[in-house]
Tab-separated table of C-alpha atoms in Angstrom:
chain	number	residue	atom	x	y	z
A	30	UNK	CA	0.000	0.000	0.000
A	31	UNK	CA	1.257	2.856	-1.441
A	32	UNK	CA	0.966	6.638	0.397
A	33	UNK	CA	0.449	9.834	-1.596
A	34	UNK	CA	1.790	12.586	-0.165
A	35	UNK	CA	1.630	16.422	-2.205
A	36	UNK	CA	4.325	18.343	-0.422
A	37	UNK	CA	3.564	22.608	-0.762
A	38	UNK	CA	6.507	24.422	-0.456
A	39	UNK	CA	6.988	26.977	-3.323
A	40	UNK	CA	10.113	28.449	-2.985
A	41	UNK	CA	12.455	30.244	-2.699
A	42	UNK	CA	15.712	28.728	-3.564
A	43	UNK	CA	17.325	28.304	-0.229
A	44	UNK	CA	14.147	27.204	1.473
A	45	UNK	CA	13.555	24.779	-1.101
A	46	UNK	CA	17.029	23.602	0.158
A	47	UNK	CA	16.001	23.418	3.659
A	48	UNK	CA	13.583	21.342	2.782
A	49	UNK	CA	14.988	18.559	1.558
A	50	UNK	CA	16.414	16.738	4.491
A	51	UNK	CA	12.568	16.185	5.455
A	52	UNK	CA	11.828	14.287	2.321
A	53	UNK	CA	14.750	11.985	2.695
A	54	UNK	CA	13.205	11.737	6.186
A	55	UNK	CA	9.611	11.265	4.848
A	56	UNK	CA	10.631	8.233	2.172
A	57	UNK	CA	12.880	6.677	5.205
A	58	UNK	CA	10.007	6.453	7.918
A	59	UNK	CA	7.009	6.224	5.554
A	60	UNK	CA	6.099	2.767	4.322
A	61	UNK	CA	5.626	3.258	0.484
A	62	UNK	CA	5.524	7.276	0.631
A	63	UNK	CA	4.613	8.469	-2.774
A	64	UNK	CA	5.510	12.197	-3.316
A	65	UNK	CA	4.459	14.745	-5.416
A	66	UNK	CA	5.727	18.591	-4.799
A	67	UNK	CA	4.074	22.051	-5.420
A	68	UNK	CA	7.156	24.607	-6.528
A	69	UNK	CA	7.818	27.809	-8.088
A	70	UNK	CA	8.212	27.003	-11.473
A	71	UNK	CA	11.568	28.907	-11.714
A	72	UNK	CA	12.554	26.276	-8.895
A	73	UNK	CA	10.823	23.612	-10.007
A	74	UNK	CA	14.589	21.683	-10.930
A	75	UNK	CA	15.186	21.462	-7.719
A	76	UNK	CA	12.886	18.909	-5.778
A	77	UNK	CA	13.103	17.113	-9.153
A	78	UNK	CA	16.863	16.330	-7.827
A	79	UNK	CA	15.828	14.066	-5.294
A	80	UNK	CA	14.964	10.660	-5.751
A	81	UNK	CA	12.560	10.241	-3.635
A	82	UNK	CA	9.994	13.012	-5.729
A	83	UNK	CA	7.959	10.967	-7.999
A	84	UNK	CA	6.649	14.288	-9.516
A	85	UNK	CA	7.017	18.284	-9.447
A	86	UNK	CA	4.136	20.274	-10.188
A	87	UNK	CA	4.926	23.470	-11.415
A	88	UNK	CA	3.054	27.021	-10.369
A	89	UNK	CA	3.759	30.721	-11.209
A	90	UNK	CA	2.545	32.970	-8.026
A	91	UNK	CA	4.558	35.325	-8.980
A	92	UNK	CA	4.304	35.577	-12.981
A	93	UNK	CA	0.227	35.317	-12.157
A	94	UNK	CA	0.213	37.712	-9.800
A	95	UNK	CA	1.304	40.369	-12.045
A	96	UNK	CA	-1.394	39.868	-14.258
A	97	UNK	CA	-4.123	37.761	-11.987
A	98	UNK	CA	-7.308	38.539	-13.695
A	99	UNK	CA	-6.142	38.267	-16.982
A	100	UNK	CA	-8.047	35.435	-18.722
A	101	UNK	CA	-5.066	33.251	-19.701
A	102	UNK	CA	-3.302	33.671	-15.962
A	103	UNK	CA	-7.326	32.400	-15.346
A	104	UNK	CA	-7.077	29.775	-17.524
A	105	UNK	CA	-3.692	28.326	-15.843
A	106	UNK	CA	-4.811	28.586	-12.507
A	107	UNK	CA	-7.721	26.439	-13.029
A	108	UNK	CA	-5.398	24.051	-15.107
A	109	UNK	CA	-3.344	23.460	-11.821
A	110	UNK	CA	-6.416	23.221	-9.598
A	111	UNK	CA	-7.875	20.646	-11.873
A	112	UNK	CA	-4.660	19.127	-11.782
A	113	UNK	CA	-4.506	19.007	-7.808
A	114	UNK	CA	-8.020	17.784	-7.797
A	115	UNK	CA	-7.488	14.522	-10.418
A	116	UNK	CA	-5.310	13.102	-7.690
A	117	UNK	CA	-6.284	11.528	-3.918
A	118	UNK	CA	-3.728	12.331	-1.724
A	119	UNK	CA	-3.475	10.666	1.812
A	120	UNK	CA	-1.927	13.478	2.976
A	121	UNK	CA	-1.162	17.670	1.826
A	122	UNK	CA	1.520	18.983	3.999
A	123	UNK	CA	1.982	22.529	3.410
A	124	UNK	CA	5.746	23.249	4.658
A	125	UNK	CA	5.648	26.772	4.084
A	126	UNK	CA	2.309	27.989	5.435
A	127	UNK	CA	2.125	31.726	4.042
A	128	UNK	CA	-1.296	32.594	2.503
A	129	UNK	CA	-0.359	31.721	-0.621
A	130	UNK	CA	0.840	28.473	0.138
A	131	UNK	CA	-2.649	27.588	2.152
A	132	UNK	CA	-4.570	28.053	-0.543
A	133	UNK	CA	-2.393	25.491	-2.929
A	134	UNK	CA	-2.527	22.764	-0.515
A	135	UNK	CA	-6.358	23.788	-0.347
A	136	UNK	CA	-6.674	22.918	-4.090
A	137	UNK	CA	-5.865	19.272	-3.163
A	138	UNK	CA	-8.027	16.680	-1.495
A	139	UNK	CA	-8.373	14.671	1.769
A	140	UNK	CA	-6.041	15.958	5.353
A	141	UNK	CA	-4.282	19.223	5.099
A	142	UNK	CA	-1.373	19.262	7.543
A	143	UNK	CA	0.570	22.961	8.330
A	144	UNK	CA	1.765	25.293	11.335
A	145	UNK	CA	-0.121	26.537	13.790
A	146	UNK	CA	-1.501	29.631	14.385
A	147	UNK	CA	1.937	30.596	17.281
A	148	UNK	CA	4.023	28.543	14.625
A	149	UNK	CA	3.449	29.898	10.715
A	150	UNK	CA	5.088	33.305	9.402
A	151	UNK	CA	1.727	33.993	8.469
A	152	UNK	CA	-0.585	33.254	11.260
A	153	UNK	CA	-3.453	33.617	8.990
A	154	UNK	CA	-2.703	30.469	6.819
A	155	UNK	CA	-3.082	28.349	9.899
A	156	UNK	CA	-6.814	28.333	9.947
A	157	UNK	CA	-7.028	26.637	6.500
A	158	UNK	CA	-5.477	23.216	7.688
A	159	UNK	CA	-7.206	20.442	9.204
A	160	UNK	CA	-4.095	19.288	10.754
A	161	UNK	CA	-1.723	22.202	12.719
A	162	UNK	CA	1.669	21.856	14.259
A	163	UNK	CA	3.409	23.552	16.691
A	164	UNK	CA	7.478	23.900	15.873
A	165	UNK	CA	9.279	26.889	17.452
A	166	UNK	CA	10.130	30.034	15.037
A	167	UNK	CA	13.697	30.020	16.258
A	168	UNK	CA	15.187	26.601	15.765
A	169	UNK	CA	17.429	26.614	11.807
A	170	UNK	CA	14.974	25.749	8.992
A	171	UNK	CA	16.397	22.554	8.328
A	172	UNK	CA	15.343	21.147	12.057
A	173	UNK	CA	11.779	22.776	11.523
A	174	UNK	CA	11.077	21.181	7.956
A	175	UNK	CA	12.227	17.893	9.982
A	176	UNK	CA	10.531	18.246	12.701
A	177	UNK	CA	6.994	19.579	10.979
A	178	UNK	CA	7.219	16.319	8.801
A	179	UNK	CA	7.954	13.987	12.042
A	180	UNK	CA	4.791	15.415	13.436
A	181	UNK	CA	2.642	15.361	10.185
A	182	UNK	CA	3.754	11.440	9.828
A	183	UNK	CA	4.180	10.247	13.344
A	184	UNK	CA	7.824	9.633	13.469
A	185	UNK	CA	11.000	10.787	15.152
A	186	UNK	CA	13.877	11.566	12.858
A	187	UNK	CA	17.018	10.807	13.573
A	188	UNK	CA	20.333	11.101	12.039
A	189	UNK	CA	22.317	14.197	10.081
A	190	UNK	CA	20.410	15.711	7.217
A	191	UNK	CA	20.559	13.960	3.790
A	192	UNK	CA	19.843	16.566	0.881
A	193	UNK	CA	19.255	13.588	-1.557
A	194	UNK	CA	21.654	15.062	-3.806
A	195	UNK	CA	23.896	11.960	-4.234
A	196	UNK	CA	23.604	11.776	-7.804
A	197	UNK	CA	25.854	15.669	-8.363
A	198	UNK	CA	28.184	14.225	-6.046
A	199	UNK	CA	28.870	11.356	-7.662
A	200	UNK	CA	29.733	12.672	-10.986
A	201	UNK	CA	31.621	15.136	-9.406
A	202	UNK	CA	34.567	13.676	-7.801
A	203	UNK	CA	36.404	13.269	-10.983
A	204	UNK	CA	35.845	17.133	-11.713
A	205	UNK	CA	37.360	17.944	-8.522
A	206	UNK	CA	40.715	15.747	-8.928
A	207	UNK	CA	41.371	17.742	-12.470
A	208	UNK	CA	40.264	20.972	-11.821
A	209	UNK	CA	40.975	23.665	-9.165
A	210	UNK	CA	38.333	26.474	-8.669
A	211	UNK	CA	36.526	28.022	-6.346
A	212	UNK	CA	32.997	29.418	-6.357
A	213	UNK	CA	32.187	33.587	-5.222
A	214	UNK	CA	28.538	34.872	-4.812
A	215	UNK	CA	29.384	38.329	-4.333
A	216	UNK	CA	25.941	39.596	-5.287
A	217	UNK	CA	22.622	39.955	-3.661
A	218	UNK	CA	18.962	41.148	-4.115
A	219	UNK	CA	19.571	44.458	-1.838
A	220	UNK	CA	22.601	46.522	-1.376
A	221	UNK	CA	22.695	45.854	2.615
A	222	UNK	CA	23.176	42.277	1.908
A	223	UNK	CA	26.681	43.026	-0.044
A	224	UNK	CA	30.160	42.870	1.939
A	225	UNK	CA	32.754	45.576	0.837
A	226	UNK	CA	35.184	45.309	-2.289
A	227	UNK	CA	38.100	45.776	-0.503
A	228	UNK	CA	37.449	42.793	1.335
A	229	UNK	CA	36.108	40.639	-1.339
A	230	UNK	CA	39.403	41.360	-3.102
A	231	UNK	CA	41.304	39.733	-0.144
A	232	UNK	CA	39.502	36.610	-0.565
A	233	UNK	CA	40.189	36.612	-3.984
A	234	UNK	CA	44.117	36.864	-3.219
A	235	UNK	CA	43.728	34.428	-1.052
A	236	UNK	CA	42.274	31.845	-3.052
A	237	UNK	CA	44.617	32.597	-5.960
A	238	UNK	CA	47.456	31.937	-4.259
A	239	UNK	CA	46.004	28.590	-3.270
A	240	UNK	CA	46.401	27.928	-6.864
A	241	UNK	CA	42.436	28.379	-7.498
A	242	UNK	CA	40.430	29.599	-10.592
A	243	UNK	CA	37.522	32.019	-9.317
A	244	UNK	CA	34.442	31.553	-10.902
A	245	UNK	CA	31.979	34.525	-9.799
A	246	UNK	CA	28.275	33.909	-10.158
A	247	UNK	CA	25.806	36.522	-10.552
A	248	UNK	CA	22.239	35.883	-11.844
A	249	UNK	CA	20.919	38.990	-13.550
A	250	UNK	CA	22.090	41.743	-15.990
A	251	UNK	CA	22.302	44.215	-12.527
A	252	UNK	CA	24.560	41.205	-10.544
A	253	UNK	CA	26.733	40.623	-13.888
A	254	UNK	CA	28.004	44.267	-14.046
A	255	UNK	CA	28.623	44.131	-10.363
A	256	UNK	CA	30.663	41.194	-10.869
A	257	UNK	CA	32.457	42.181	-13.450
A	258	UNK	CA	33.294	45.690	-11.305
A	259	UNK	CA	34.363	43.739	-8.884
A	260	UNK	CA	36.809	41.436	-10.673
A	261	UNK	CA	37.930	44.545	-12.931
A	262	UNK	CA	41.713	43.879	-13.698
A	263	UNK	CA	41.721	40.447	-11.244
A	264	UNK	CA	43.674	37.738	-12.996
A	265	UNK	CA	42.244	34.531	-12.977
A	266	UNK	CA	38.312	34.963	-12.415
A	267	UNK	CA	35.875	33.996	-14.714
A	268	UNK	CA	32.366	35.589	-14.180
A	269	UNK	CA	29.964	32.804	-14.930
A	270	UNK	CA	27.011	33.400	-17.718
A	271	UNK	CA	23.973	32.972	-16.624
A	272	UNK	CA	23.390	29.209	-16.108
A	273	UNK	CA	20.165	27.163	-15.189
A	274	UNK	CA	19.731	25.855	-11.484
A	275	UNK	CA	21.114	22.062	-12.459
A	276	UNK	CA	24.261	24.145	-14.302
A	277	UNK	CA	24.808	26.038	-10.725
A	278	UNK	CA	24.777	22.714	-8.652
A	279	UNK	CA	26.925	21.246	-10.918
A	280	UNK	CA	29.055	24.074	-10.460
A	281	UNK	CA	29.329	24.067	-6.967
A	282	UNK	CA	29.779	20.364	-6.673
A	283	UNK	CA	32.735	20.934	-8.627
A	284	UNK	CA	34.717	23.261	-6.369
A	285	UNK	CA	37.123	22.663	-3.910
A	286	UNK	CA	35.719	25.746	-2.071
A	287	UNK	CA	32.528	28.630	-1.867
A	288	UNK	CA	32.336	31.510	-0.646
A	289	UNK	CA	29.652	33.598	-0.627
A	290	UNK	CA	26.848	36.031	0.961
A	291	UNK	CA	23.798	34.733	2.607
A	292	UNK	CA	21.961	33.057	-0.263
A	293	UNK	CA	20.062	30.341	-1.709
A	294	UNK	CA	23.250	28.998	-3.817
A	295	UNK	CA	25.141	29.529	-0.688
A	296	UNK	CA	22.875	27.151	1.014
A	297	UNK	CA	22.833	24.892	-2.119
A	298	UNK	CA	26.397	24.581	-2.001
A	299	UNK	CA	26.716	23.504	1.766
A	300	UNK	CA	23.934	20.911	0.734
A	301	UNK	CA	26.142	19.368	-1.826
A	302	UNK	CA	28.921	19.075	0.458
A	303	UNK	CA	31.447	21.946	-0.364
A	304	UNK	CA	33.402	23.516	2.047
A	305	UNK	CA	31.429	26.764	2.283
A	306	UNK	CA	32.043	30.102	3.932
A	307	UNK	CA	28.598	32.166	4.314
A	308	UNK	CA	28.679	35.939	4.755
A	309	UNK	CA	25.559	37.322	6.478
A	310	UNK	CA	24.917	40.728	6.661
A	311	UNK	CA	21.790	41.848	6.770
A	312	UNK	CA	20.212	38.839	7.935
A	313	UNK	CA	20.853	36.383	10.801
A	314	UNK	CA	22.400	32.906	10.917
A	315	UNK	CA	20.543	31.692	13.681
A	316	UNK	CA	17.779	30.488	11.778
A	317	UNK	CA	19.536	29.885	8.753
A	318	UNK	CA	22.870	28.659	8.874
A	319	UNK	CA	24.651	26.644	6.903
A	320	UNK	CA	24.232	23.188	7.044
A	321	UNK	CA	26.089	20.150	5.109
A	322	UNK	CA	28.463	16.926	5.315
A	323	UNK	CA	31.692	19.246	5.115
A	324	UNK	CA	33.364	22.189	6.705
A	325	UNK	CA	30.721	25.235	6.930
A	326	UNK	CA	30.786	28.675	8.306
A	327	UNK	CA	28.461	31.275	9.133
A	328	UNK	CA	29.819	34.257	9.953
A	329	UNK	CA	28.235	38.107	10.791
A	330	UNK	CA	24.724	38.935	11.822
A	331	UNK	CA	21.718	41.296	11.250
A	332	UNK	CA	23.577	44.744	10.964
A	333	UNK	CA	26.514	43.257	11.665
A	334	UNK	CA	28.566	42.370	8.501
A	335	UNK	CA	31.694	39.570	9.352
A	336	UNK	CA	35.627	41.409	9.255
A	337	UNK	CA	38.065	40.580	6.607
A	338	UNK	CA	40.401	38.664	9.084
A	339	UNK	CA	36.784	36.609	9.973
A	340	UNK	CA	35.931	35.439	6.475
A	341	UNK	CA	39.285	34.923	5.892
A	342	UNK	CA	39.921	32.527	8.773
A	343	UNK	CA	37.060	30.691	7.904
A	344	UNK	CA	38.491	30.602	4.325
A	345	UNK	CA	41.646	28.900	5.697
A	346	UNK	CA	39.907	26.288	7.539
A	347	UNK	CA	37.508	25.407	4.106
A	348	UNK	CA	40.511	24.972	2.368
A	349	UNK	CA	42.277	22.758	5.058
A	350	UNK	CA	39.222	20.850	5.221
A	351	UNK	CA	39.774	19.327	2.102
């Protein structure tokens, strides 16, 4: 006896992330768990990496809300409703619970699991489940996806966190023995997320003299130019062109090292194993640090930006890692 699970959690990248450890836990402690998974569709490559997933379905909140009345954004939404509805699920656990993601799970049949009212960012969404769960705000997101899917299931989890992404690993141990790089994310969505040039160009130094390539990812026009002002007249950087998510993680399960600002492919690449040196600044690490099989490092706060000497220590202990 198979049982079909529809897992709501539409993005965004690094929550996605965090949220794969619970379906590793899910197909582990579930006899004959059958999963399907409600994304983003510009995220949508991402639970399709994990071998437990039997299917992603696909949404656009945020293309249809630009245009939500229009009939063909209409015409799409009642495409994935109908879609939801052809399919019995034993259980709809909504790991996100915003208002947006309430009303996806309530698309589907049969039990709707979530947070509860104390537990979900948006208390709102709590009153559309039939099944709510309380799992403290300020534990890191992996232990709450975890935990929430422990409670939905009736299990325990146990163990450290398994991304599911074996399969980039595997094909990239050979990369690593031929090729020396290292990965930079220098570039954020808001200017009091980025860390000062000066100081990026001591990493950079660093690295180099460690005999490593930098490759510099940036993933719009806006985050190209700043990488390429950043690297201006540095020898031996390569900023990346824009590459699809399953180009990035193969990427970063390349390098020998990453190091980067407090981001989803920051996250990504402590999930696929890489020595990884995070750089928060305008957000905290408590509830999201990094989290994977090798050396990681979170370093700086809200407000509160990590020193040179900082990242750099934590750059010498990546690289000694490996």
């Amino acid at each position: 006896m198979s049982t079909r699970i529809l897992i709501v959690r539409t993005s965004s990248l690094g929550d996605i992330v965090h949220t794969l450890p619970a379906i590793s836990d899910i197909a582990r402690y579930v006899p004959g768990a059958h999963i399907d998974w409600v994304a983003e569709e510009a995220f949508a490559e991402i639970p399709a990496w994990h071998p437990a997933v039997n299917e992603v379905i696909p949404m656009a909140h945020r293309r249809w809300r630009k245009t939500w009345w229009r009939e063909s954004t209409r015409q799409e939404r009642r495409q994935f409703a109908d879609r939801l509805h052809g399919v019995r699920y034993d259980v709809v656990l909504d790991m996100q619970s915003l208002m947006k993601s309430a009303w996806l799970a309530r698309q589907a049949q049969r039990t709707k699991h979530g947070l509860d009212w104390r537990s979900a960012r948006e208390s709102m969404a709590s009153l559309f489940y039939d099944v709510r769960h309380r799992v403290y705000f300020w534990q890191p997101a992996v232990i709450r996806q975890r935990l929430l899917a422990g409670l939905a299931f009736g299990y325990e989890y146990a163990g450290e966190p398994d991304y599911g992404l074996q399969g980039f690993l595997a094909d990239a141990r050979g990369e690593r023995s031929k090729r020396n790089y290292a990965v930079i994310m220098p570039s954020a969505s808001r200017d009091d997320k980025l860390w000062p040039e000066k100081d990026w160009h001591a990493v950079f130094e660093r690295l180099r003299d460690e005999g490593c390539v930098l490759r510099i990812l940036a993933g719009n026009a806006r985050e190209t130019a700043r990488a390429q002002a950043l690297t201006a007249g540095q020898e031996g950087v390569e900023v990346m062109p824009r590459m699809n998510l399953t180009g990035v993680a193969r990427l970063l399960a390349g390098a020998r090292v990453m190091v980067g600002l407090d981001s989803g492919v920051t996250h990504l690449s402590a999930a696929l194993a890489r020595p990884t040196v995070g750089i928060y600044c305008a957000s905290s690490p408590v509830r999201t640090p990094l989290i994977g099989e090798a050396y990681t490092a979170s370093l700086g706060d809200q407000g509160a930006p990590p020193s040179r000497d900082a990242v750099l220590a934590g750059v010498e202990q990546a690289l000694a890692s490996e």
